[in-house]
Amino acid sequence: MAGAGRVWRVGALLLPPAWRLWAPRRAFGAAAGRGGSKGSGRLVLGAAFALGGSAGLCLAARQRLREHSAAELPAGSLQLTLYQYKTCPFCSKVRAFLDYHGLPYEIVEVNPIMRKEIKFSSYRKVPILLANAGSPLQLNDSSVIISAIKTYLISRRNSLEEIVSFYPPVKTMTEQGKEVLEYENKYWLMLDEKETKRVYPVKEVRVEEMKWRKWADDWLVHLISPNVYRTPKEALASFDYIVREGKFGTLEGLFAKYVGAVAMFFVSKRLKKRHQLRDDVREDLYEAANEWVKAVGKNRLFMGGNQPNLADLAVYGVLRVMEGLEAFDDMMVHTNIQPWYQRMEEVIQKTGVAI
């Protein structure tokens, strides 16, 4: 079953972040489409897709993947295949969730230009999760994937197929008049009353988790691209990493690195205007990080208490795509998020949490 571009992922094996390895500076680690030819336009657009989200662009932390064969999976287990761009924040969210719960999954890295790896699907975005719990099933949208799998792990009363039916796709129109596909109920876990009380002892716990999961999707993600492409230098560094870590051919990679970096530097300025960010987009990033830390509070290790909840995993998944970049190091220097972020790293490496 293993093939080119596929590895088995069991747990999270994260390399030490760059801000821990570099020489100290200040008080902490490091400071602290169509266009041109038909082919070239496709390359730039593909590189943009590789970074995921409505902002479309961001970086992921470097990860080592431990290889396992399909035969090593426990008999009768939930077998999962994740189709992803490694540098997509929404894919990173799903990986953080799966890693935290100790769920083995196969990774298929999708070429962001040709996307032939997902030619079987009419849904042309990533992440896509193929799940087999007795019969094969395709799950789309990162938040639907997380809610559906979490529901399945907690409550085995319903089949996974039935659970997924609780998140129906609905076509909606954006303010710009573009038709998009959304999913209903995607921040809800479909639990009975007894299960709900066990997972959410009080109503406010559930409301808080859903609020901040939505915040990660609707706001935090939009801060990534304007920050990692803030200057030409940062844009080039970002695309250099994308090309090294993504699934590009040699010529595709060269074109994406240099032309893509220039293109996305200017695109990031449009994104800044679209999302009404400050002239210095770092200020919005810092404010968001501190807003999250304030919501977690001083008396909790995580928003979920002693263990992360789905909101913790969502915020962590989005932010870690900036690891190794100047924006990430600046965030660590100028905000209060470092202790929470380090706790998240540590707990995700200790996989196999009880449901």
XYZ file of C-alpha atoms in Angstrom:
355
model
C 0.000 0.000 0.000
C 2.912 2.282 0.572
C 4.079 4.176 -2.480
C 5.738 7.324 -3.593
C 4.602 10.236 -1.495
C 3.062 7.980 1.151
C 4.174 7.275 4.691
C 2.518 6.004 7.819
C 2.253 8.624 10.513
C 2.022 7.459 14.127
C 2.224 10.260 16.671
C 4.038 13.561 16.253
C 7.798 13.668 15.968
C 8.609 17.336 15.856
C 12.040 18.823 15.389
C 13.095 21.508 17.860
C 11.704 24.843 16.681
C 14.175 27.263 15.167
C 13.467 29.822 17.884
C 14.943 27.402 20.423
C 18.077 26.689 18.403
C 19.194 30.121 17.313
C 21.406 32.415 19.390
C 19.443 34.522 21.888
C 18.311 37.936 20.753
C 16.525 40.280 23.091
C 14.858 38.257 25.850
C 14.056 35.170 23.775
C 15.376 32.893 20.972
C 15.295 34.645 17.650
C 13.677 37.949 16.915
C 12.052 36.803 19.423
C -4.898 32.882 -11.430
C -3.792 33.317 -14.836
C -0.900 35.419 -15.959
C 1.941 35.084 -18.412
C 1.966 31.756 -20.148
C -0.680 29.184 -19.407
C 1.847 26.944 -17.667
C 3.411 29.667 -15.546
C 0.066 30.907 -14.280
C -0.827 27.406 -13.256
C 2.424 27.017 -11.342
C 1.897 30.187 -9.312
C -1.701 29.272 -8.598
C -0.684 25.767 -7.610
C 1.888 27.084 -5.180
C -0.794 29.289 -3.664
C -3.133 26.306 -3.257
C -0.347 24.447 -1.490
C -0.617 26.852 1.414
C -4.314 26.277 1.973
C -7.089 28.323 3.528
C -9.021 31.305 2.276
C -5.817 33.258 2.595
C -4.356 30.421 0.593
C -0.777 30.661 1.786
C 1.322 29.719 4.806
C 4.168 27.550 5.981
C 4.325 24.400 8.021
C 6.864 23.214 10.504
C 9.339 20.587 9.397
C 8.367 17.137 10.629
C 10.015 13.752 10.516
C 7.685 10.897 9.625
C 8.057 7.445 11.124
C 7.317 4.786 8.519
C 5.074 1.778 9.164
C 3.432 -0.717 6.870
C -0.312 -1.263 6.694
C 0.166 -4.729 8.176
C 1.288 -3.169 11.470
C -2.072 -1.523 12.114
C -4.258 -3.253 14.716
C -6.892 -5.531 13.227
C -10.303 -3.886 13.024
C -8.922 -0.407 13.646
C -10.080 2.772 11.949
C -7.869 3.020 8.883
C -7.218 6.564 7.715
C -5.556 8.143 4.684
C -4.958 11.894 4.725
C -4.576 13.710 1.400
C -2.795 16.953 2.153
C -0.456 19.773 1.302
C 2.108 19.673 4.066
C 2.140 23.463 4.185
C -1.638 23.882 4.610
C -2.924 25.127 7.996
C -6.152 23.174 7.691
C -4.201 19.980 7.026
C -1.983 20.825 9.979
C -5.100 21.062 12.164
C -6.159 17.555 11.170
C -2.676 16.144 11.768
C -2.555 17.741 15.219
C -5.900 16.130 16.068
C -4.927 12.683 14.775
C -1.502 12.815 16.424
C -2.921 13.868 19.780
C -5.342 10.943 19.744
C -2.651 8.504 18.679
C -4.487 7.518 15.489
C -2.260 5.987 12.785
C -2.834 7.439 9.349
C -1.326 7.249 5.920
C -0.219 10.507 4.304
C -0.551 11.158 0.590
C 1.184 14.416 -0.335
C -0.744 16.118 -3.137
C 1.034 17.949 -5.944
C -0.443 21.465 -5.623
C -0.296 22.075 -9.367
C -1.599 18.891 -10.986
C -3.460 17.467 -7.959
C -3.620 14.090 -9.688
C -3.537 12.352 -6.304
C -7.117 13.527 -5.665
C -8.452 13.015 -9.191
C -10.880 10.484 -7.711
C -12.691 13.304 -5.880
C -15.077 15.962 -7.141
C -14.088 17.929 -4.026
C -10.839 19.582 -5.090
C -9.555 21.009 -1.822
C -7.434 19.515 0.916
C -7.509 18.074 3.453
C -9.450 15.015 2.345
C -9.597 12.069 4.720
C -10.451 8.590 3.497
C -11.681 6.572 6.463
C -12.411 2.863 6.566
C -14.294 1.607 9.599
C -15.773 -1.368 7.748
C -16.619 0.514 4.566
C -14.676 3.291 2.791
C -15.837 6.863 3.316
C -14.550 10.266 2.164
C -14.558 13.157 4.644
C -14.033 16.748 3.478
C -13.296 19.987 5.367
C -10.892 20.013 8.309
C -13.481 20.925 10.930
C -15.930 18.288 9.683
C -13.152 15.699 9.711
C -12.230 16.547 13.307
C -15.822 16.705 14.595
C -16.873 13.487 12.862
C -13.855 11.424 13.950
C -14.054 12.771 17.510
C -17.745 11.865 17.653
C -16.938 8.381 16.368
C -14.221 7.871 18.975
C -16.496 8.924 21.830
C -19.703 7.270 20.700
C -19.735 3.952 18.863
C -23.546 3.908 18.716
C -23.600 5.133 15.128
C -21.545 4.169 12.123
C -19.055 6.705 10.836
C -21.128 7.012 7.678
C -24.185 7.978 9.721
C -22.169 10.464 11.758
C -20.847 12.157 8.604
C -24.426 12.566 7.356
C -24.992 14.982 10.258
C -22.657 17.448 8.498
C -24.413 18.053 5.149
C -22.751 20.231 2.476
C -24.600 23.418 1.565
C -23.857 25.794 -1.309
C -23.675 29.447 -0.256
C -22.691 32.740 -1.869
C -19.859 34.959 -0.673
C -20.084 38.758 -0.538
C -18.245 38.785 -3.861
C -20.959 36.613 -5.414
C -18.846 33.473 -5.575
C -20.518 30.140 -4.901
C -18.799 28.130 -2.174
C -19.476 24.853 -0.416
C -19.985 24.972 3.332
C -20.838 22.290 5.863
C -23.538 22.574 8.484
C -22.927 21.771 12.160
C -19.204 21.396 11.592
C -18.198 22.550 15.066
C -20.667 20.239 16.822
C -19.981 16.785 18.225
C -23.011 14.561 17.653
C -23.377 13.050 21.121
C -26.307 11.900 23.223
C -27.103 13.558 26.536
C -24.979 11.219 28.654
C -21.966 11.524 26.362
C -22.334 15.299 26.197
C -22.286 15.625 29.985
C -19.152 13.477 30.152
C -17.274 15.530 27.550
C -18.779 18.913 28.447
C -19.691 18.977 32.158
C -21.261 22.424 31.735
C -22.773 24.065 28.680
C -20.257 26.901 28.729
C -17.385 24.478 28.057
C -18.948 23.384 24.785
C -19.850 26.932 23.743
C -16.302 28.118 24.446
C -14.702 25.309 22.451
C -16.938 25.903 19.433
C -16.376 29.665 19.562
C -12.595 29.367 19.426
C -12.559 26.608 16.819
C -14.546 28.950 14.586
C -12.211 31.832 15.492
C -9.226 29.786 14.307
C -10.914 29.173 10.937
C -12.469 32.594 10.426
C -9.765 34.885 11.767
C -6.474 33.301 12.792
C -5.901 31.606 9.432
C -6.244 34.948 7.636
C -3.307 36.382 9.578
C -0.818 33.813 8.293
C -0.274 34.847 4.677
C 0.064 38.602 5.243
C 2.674 37.845 7.896
C 4.771 35.197 6.154
C 4.806 37.240 2.911
C 5.121 40.617 4.637
C 8.382 41.579 2.889
C 10.104 40.306 -0.285
C 12.748 38.650 1.899
C 10.142 36.826 3.972
C 8.205 35.829 0.855
C 11.313 34.275 -0.710
C 12.186 32.439 2.510
C 8.613 31.130 2.681
C 8.597 29.833 -0.875
C 12.042 28.326 -0.482
C 10.652 26.204 2.318
C 7.448 25.396 0.417
C 9.419 24.071 -2.526
C 11.758 21.997 -0.343
C 8.934 20.465 1.660
C 6.208 20.232 -0.970
C 5.733 17.859 -3.878
C 7.132 19.848 -6.828
C 9.068 18.821 -9.902
C 12.457 20.487 -10.437
C 11.251 23.106 -12.929
C 7.986 23.578 -11.068
C 9.927 24.194 -7.888
C 12.261 26.767 -9.396
C 9.398 28.668 -10.951
C 7.263 28.508 -7.807
C 10.113 29.716 -5.596
C 11.009 32.876 -7.489
C 7.886 33.844 -9.407
C 5.606 32.626 -6.651
C 7.425 34.630 -3.994
C 7.041 37.850 -5.977
C 3.401 37.149 -6.794
C 2.459 36.299 -3.238
C 4.192 39.345 -1.815
C 1.691 41.452 -3.756
C -1.218 39.087 -3.075
C -0.533 39.400 0.646
C -1.103 43.146 0.369
C -4.540 42.529 -1.130
C -5.293 40.033 1.633
C -4.305 42.617 4.215
C -6.815 45.043 2.737
C -9.530 42.400 2.365
C -9.333 41.411 6.011
C -8.855 44.997 7.210
C -5.521 44.380 8.881
C -3.212 47.068 10.225
C -0.392 48.499 8.141
C 1.971 46.452 10.307
C 0.302 43.044 10.140
C 2.499 41.769 12.953
C 0.355 43.790 15.337
C -2.724 41.772 14.340
C -0.812 38.529 14.788
C 0.457 39.582 18.224
C -2.995 40.701 19.272
C -4.551 37.406 18.180
C -1.917 35.355 20.032
C -2.436 37.331 23.222
C -6.206 37.190 22.816
C -5.960 33.408 22.724
C -3.692 33.276 25.778
C -6.094 35.519 27.669
C -9.007 33.232 26.759
C -7.122 30.206 28.086
C -6.426 32.124 31.294
C -3.819 31.836 34.013
C -5.474 28.959 35.868
C -5.627 26.437 33.013
C -2.858 24.655 31.177
C -5.066 24.501 28.101
C -8.502 25.745 27.169
C -9.555 22.151 27.763
C -8.151 22.232 31.308
C -5.434 19.716 32.025
C -5.611 18.396 28.462
C -6.143 20.191 25.139
C -9.617 20.378 23.693
C -10.513 20.775 20.017
C -9.981 24.531 20.176
C -6.437 24.087 21.528
C -5.657 21.650 18.722
C -7.109 23.971 16.071
C -5.146 27.033 17.192
C -1.942 25.031 17.569
C -2.402 23.432 14.152
C -2.799 26.803 12.451
C 0.109 28.517 14.216
C 2.661 25.770 13.771
C 2.669 26.205 10.003
C 4.775 29.310 10.574
C 7.524 27.494 12.494
C 10.985 28.291 11.191
C 9.892 31.619 9.745
C 10.520 35.150 10.948
C 6.825 35.706 11.704
C 6.760 32.764 14.098
C 9.894 33.839 15.920
C 8.594 37.396 16.230
C 5.349 36.061 17.688
C 7.269 34.090 20.290
C 9.271 37.156 21.281
C 6.489 39.714 21.399
C 3.529 37.763 22.830
C 2.715 35.574 25.812
C 1.961 32.447 23.799
C 5.243 30.577 24.231
C 4.391 28.597 27.437
C 1.063 27.369 26.039
C 2.661 26.512 22.693
C 5.423 24.490 24.340
C 2.878 22.599 26.442
C 0.986 21.756 23.251
C 4.153 20.422 21.618
C 4.892 18.247 24.620
C 1.410 16.794 25.006
C 1.018 15.997 21.295
C 4.267 14.057 21.354
C 2.730 11.915 24.109
C 0.243 10.276 21.788
C -2.625 7.945 22.565
C -4.765 10.091 24.872
C -7.779 8.346 26.406
C -11.136 9.354 24.905
